Coordinates of C-alpha atoms in Angstrom, one line a residue:
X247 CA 12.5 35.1 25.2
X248 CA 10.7 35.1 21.4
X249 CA 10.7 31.8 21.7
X250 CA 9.3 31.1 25.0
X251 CA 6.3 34.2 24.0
X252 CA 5.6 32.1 21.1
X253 CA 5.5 28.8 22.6
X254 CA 3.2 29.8 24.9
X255 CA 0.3 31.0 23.0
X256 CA -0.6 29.2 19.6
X257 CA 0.8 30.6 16.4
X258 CA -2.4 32.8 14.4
X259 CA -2.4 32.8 10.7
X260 CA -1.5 36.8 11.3
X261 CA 2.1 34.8 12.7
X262 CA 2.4 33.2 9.3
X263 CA 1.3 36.1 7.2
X264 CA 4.0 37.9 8.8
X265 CA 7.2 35.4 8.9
X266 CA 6.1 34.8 5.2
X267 CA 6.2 38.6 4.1
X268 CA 2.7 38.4 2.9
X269 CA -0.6 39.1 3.8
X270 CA -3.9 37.3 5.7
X271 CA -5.6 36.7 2.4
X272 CA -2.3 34.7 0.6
X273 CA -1.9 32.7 3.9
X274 CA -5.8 31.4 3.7
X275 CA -5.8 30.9 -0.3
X276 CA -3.0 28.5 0.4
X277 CA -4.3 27.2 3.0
X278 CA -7.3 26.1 0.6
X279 CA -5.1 25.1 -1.9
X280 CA -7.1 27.9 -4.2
X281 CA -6.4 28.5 -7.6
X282 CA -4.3 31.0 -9.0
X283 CA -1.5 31.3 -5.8
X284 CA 1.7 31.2 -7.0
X285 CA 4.8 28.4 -6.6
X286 CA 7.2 31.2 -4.9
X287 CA 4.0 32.6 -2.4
X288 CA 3.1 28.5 -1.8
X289 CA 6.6 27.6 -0.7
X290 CA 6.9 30.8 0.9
X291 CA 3.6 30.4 3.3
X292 CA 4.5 26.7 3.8
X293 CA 7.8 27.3 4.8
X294 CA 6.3 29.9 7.9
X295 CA 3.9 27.3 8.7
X296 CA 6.4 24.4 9.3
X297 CA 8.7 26.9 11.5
X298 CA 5.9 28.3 13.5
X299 CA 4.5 24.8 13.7
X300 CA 0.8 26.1 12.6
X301 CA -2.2 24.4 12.8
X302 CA -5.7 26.0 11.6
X303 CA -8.7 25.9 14.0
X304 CA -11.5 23.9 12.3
X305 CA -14.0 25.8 14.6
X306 CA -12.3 28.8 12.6
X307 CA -12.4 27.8 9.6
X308 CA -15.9 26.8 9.8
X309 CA -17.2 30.1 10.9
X310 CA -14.9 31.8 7.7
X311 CA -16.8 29.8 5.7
X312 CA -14.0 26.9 5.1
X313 CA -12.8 23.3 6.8
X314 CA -10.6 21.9 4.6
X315 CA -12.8 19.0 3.6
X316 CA -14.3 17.7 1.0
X317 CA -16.8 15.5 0.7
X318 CA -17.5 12.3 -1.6
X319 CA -20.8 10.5 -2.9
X320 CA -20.6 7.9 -4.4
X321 CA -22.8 4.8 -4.9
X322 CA -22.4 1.7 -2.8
X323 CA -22.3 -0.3 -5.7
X324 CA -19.2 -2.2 -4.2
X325 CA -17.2 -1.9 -7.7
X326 CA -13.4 -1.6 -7.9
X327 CA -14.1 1.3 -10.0
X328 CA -14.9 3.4 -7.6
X329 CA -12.4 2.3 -5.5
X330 CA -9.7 3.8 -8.3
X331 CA -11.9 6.6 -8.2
X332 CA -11.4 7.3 -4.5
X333 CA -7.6 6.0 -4.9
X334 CA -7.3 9.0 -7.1
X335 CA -9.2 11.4 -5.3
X336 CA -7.0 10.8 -2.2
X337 CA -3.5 10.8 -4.6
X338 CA -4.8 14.3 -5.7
X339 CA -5.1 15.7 -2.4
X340 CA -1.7 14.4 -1.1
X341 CA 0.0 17.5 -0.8
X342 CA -3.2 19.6 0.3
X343 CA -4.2 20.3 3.2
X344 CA -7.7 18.6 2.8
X345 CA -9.5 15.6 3.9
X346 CA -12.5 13.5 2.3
X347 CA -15.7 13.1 3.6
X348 CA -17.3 10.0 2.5
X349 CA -21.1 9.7 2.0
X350 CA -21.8 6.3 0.1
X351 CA -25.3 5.9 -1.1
X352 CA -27.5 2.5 -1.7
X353 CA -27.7 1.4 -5.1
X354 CA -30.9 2.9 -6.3
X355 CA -29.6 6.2 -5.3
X356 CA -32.9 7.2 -3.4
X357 CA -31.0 8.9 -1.0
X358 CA -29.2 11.5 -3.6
X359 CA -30.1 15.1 -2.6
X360 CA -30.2 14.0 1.3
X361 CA -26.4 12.9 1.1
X362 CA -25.8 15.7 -0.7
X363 CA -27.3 18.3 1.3
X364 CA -25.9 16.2 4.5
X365 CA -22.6 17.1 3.5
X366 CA -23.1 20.4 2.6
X367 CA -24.6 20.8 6.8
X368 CA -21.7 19.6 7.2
X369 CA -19.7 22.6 5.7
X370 CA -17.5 20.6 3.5
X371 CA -15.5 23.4 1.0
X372 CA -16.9 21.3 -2.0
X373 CA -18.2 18.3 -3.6
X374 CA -17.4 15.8 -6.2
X375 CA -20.7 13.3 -6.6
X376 CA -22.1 10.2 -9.3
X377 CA -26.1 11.0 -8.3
X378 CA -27.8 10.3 -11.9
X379 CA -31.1 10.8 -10.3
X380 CA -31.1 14.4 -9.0
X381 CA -32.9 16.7 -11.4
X382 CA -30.7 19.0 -13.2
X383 CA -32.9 21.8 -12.1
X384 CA -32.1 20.9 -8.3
X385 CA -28.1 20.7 -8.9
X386 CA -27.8 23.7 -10.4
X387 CA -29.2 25.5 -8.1
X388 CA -27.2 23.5 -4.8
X389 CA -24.0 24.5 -7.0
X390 CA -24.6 27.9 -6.5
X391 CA -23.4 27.4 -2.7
X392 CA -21.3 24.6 -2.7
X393 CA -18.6 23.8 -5.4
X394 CA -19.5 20.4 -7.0
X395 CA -18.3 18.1 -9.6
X396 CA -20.4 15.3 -11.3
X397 CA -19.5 12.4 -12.4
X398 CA -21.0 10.1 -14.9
X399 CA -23.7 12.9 -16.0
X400 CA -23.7 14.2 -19.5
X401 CA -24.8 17.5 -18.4
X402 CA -24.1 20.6 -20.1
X403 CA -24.7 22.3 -16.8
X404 CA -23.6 26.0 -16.4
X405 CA -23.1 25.9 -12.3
X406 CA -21.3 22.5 -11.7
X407 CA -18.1 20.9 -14.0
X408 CA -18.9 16.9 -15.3
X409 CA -16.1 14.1 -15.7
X410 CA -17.3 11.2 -17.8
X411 CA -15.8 9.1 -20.1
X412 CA -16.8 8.5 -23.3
X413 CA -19.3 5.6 -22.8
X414 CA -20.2 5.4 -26.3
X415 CA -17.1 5.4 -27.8
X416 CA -16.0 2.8 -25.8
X417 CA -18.6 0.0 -26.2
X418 CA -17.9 0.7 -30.1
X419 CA -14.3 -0.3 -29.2
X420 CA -15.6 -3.6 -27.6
X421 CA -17.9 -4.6 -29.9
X422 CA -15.5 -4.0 -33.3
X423 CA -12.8 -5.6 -31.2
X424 CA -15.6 -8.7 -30.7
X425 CA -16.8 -8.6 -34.6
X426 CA -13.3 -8.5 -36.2
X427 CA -12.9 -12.0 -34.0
X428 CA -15.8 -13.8 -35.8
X429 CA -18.7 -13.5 -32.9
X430 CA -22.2 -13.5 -33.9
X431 CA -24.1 -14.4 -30.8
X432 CA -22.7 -11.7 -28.5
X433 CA -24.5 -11.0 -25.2
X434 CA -24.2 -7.9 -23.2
X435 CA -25.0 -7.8 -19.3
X436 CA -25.7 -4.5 -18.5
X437 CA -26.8 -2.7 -15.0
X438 CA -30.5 -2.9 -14.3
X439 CA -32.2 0.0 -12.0
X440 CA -35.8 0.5 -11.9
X441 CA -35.2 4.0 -10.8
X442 CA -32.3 4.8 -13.7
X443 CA -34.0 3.2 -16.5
X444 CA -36.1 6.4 -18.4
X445 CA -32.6 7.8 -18.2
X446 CA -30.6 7.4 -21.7
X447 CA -27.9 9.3 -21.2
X448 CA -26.5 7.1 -18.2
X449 CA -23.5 5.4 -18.8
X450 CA -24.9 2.0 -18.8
X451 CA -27.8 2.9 -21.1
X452 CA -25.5 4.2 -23.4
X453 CA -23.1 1.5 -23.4
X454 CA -26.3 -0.8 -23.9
X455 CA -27.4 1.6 -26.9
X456 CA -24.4 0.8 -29.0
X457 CA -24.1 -2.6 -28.3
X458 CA -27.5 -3.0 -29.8
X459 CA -26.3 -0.4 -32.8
X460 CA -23.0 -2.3 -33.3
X461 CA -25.0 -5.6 -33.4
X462 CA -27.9 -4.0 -36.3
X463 CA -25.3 -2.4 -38.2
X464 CA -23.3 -6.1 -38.6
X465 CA -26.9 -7.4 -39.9
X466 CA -26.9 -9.3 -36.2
X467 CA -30.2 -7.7 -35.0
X468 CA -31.5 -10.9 -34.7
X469 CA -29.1 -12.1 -32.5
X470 CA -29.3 -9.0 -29.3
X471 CA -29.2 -10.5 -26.4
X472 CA -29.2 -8.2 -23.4
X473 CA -29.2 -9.5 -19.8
X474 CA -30.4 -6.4 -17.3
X475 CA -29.0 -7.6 -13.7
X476 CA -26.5 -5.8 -11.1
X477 CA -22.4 -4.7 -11.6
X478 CA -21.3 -7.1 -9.7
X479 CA -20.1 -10.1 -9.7
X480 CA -22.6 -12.2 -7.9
X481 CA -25.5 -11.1 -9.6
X482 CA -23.7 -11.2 -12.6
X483 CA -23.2 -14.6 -12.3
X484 CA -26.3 -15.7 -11.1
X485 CA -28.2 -13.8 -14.1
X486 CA -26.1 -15.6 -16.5
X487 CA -26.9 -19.1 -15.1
X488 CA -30.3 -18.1 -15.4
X489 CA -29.3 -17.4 -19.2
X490 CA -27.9 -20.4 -19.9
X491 CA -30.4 -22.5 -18.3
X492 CA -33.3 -20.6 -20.3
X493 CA -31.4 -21.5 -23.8
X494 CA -28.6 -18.7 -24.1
X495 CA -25.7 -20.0 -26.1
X496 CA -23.4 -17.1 -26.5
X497 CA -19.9 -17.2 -28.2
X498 CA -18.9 -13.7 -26.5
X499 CA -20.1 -11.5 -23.7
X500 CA -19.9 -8.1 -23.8
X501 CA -20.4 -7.1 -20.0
X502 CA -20.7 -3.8 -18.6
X503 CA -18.2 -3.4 -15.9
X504 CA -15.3 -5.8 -14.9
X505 CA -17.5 -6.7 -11.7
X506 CA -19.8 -8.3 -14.0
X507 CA -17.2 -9.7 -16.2
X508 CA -16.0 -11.5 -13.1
X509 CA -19.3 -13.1 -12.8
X510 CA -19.7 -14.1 -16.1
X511 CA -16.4 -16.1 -15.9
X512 CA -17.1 -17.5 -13.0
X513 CA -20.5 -19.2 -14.1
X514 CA -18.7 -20.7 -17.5
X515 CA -16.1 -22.1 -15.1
X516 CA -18.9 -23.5 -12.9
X517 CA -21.4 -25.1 -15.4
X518 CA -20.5 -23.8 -18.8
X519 CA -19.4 -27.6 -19.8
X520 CA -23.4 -28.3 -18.7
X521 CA -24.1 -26.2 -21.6
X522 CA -22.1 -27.2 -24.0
X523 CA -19.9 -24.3 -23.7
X524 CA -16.0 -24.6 -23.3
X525 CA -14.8 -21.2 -20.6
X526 CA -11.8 -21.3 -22.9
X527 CA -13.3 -20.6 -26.1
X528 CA -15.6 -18.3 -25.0
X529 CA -14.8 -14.8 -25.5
X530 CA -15.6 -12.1 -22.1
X531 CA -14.5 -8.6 -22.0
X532 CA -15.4 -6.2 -19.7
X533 CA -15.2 -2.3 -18.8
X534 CA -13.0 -0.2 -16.3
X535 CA -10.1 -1.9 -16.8
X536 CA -9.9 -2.4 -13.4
X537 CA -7.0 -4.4 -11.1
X538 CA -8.0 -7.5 -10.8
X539 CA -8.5 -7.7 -14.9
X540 CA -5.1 -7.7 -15.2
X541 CA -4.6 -10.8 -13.0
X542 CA -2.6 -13.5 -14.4
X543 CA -5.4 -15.5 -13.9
X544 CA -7.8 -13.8 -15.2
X545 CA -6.6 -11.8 -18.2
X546 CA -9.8 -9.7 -18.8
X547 CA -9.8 -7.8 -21.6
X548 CA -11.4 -4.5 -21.0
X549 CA -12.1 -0.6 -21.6
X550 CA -9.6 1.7 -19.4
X551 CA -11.2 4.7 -18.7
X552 CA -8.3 5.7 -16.0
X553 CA -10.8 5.5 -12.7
X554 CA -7.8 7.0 -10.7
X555 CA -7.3 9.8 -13.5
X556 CA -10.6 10.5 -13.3
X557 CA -10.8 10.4 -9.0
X558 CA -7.6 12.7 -9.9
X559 CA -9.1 15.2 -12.6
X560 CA -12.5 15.4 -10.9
X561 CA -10.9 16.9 -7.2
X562 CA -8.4 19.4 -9.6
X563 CA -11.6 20.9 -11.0
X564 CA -13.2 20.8 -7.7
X565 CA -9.8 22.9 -5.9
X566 CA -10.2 25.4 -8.7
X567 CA -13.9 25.7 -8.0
X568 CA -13.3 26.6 -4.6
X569 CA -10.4 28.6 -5.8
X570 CA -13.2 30.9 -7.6
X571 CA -13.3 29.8 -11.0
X572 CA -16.7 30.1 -11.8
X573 CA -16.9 28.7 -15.4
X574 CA -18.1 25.4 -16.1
X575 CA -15.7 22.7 -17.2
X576 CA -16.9 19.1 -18.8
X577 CA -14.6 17.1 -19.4
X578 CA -15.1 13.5 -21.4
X579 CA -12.2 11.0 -21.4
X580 CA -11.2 9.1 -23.8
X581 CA -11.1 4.9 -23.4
X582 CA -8.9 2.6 -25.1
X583 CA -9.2 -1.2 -25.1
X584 CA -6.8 -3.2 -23.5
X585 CA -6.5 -6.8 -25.0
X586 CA -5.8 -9.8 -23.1
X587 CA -6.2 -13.5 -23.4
X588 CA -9.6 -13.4 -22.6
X589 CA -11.3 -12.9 -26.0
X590 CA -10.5 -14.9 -29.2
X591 CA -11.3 -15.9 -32.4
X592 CA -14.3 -17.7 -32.2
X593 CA -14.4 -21.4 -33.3
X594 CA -15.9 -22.8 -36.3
X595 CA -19.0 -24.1 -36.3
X596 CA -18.8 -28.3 -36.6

């Protein structure tokens, strides 16, 4: 007869709180996966919700303030990068009870605050975000009613956490990697945006700033060559044609993102003989360390900043934010270079 009652009528989290031995409030912190709950009080609540076969009522949820959602927004820069970032994000959440919202945003990022404040209408629980063009001012004060991480921003913000990686410390690690090799005439293709570019502190302009250090400090100044075009590969490739057909004769490229590095093999293969330049000998390295660099094929050496880690460490801090931890947490990670067969000693001059 229990079990007919209870089949009839949908289990209530008041069901689980009591099979569980425990009360309403542990039931709905593990529900939100919230910081703080214990293994024992996890398994214990999990456990009553697989026997009574419970399912929480978004409607619910919603009105107590929570939907076990969280949302995403991320540029639609079409990188592989921030596919590891999602694959990460999603790996993180595996055994949660939460689901993404995804709001991608054009390149230029014009529509920043509106696809931020569009998922907060949408009562997502928090927020993990790259939206370099949102004044600081404006963040902070969003943070104060939605959880949110930031990624990319070199913020020492006291309402929302940061994950970046260390930008500057790994362009040094390309270009001493590209010096100790004999290059001279070393390009760099960095990311171009009109609406980004009074902004140092972006990852591409400080990538950019210590390729250009790197190069003055090796008594190279003369030979800075920077091409300002798009992370990806098309553009990438089409800028550096342009390049080459204007007079560029670079022994190594330094480019931005593996995207671009794509590109930028792709035109020596194309019509680097035209120039006089043999795609074996010249040296390309990129940055991400993304999955196609370590092709076969390819062979791209390139900065690993762990894109999935950081997916992975951004949505942790964001669970503990809307766990109730309240101080800030920035976190920088560290690269390393990964070399493969796609930079090399450069040639003597004949």
């Amino acid at each position: 007869m229990e079990r007919a009652g209870r089949a009839a009528r949908r289990p209530t989290i008041s069901d689980v709180a009591a099979a569980a031995g425990v009360s309403r409030a542990a039931v709905s912190k593990v529900l939100r996966d919230a910081y703080g709950v214990s293994d024992d009080m996890r398994a214990r609540v999990q456990r009553a919700i697989q026997e009574l076969e419970y399912r929480p009522s978004t409607a619910a949820r919603a009105l107590r303030g929570t939907t076990s959602t969280i949302g995403v927004m991320l540029p639609l820069f079409r990188t592989t990068f921030v596919d590891d970032i999602l694959a990460g994000a999603v790996e993180e959440l595996e055994s949660s009870s939460y689901q993404l919202i995804l709001a991608p945003v054009d390149s230029a990022h014009a529509s920043g605050r509106r696809a931020l404040e569009a998922l907060s209408d949408r009562q997502v629980d928090g927020i993990i975000a790259h939206s370099p063009l949102v004044e600081p001012g404006w963040l902070e004060g969003f943070a104060e009613r939605t959880p949110l991480v930031e990624l990319g921003r070199h913020d020492p913000s006291t309402r929302y956490d940061t994950v970046v990686g260390d930008d500057v410390r790994g362009a040094e690690l390309v270009m001493g990697h590209l010096l100790a090799l004999g290059h001279r005439r070393i390009l760099h293709v960095t990311h171009h945006d009109p609406d980004l570019a009074h902004l140092a502190r972006t990852p591409p302009a400080l990538r950019r700033a210590a390729y250009e250090k790197a190069m003055t400090n090796a008594g190279l100044a003369e030979h800075i060559e920077v091409l300002e075009t798009s992370f990806d590969d098309h553009r990438a490739a089409q800028a550096l044609r342009g390049a080459l057909q204007a007079g560029s004769r670079p022994t190594a490229v330094f480019a931005g993102n593996d995207d671009a590095a794509f590109g930028v093999l792709r035109t020596l293969a194309e019509v680097g003989a035209r120039y006089g330049l043999d795609p074996r000998t010249v040296s390309v390295c990129g940055y991400d360390d993304t999955r196609m660099a370590s092709h076969p094929l390819i062979d791209l050496t390139s900065v690993s900043q762990g894109g999935a880690a950081m997916g992975r460490l951004a949505t942790r801090l964001l669970l503990e934010r809307i766990g109730g931890r309240e101080q800030p947490r920035h976190e920088v990670i560290q690269p390393h270079l990964v070399v493969r067969s796609s930079t090399r000693a450069v040639l003597p001059i004949t």
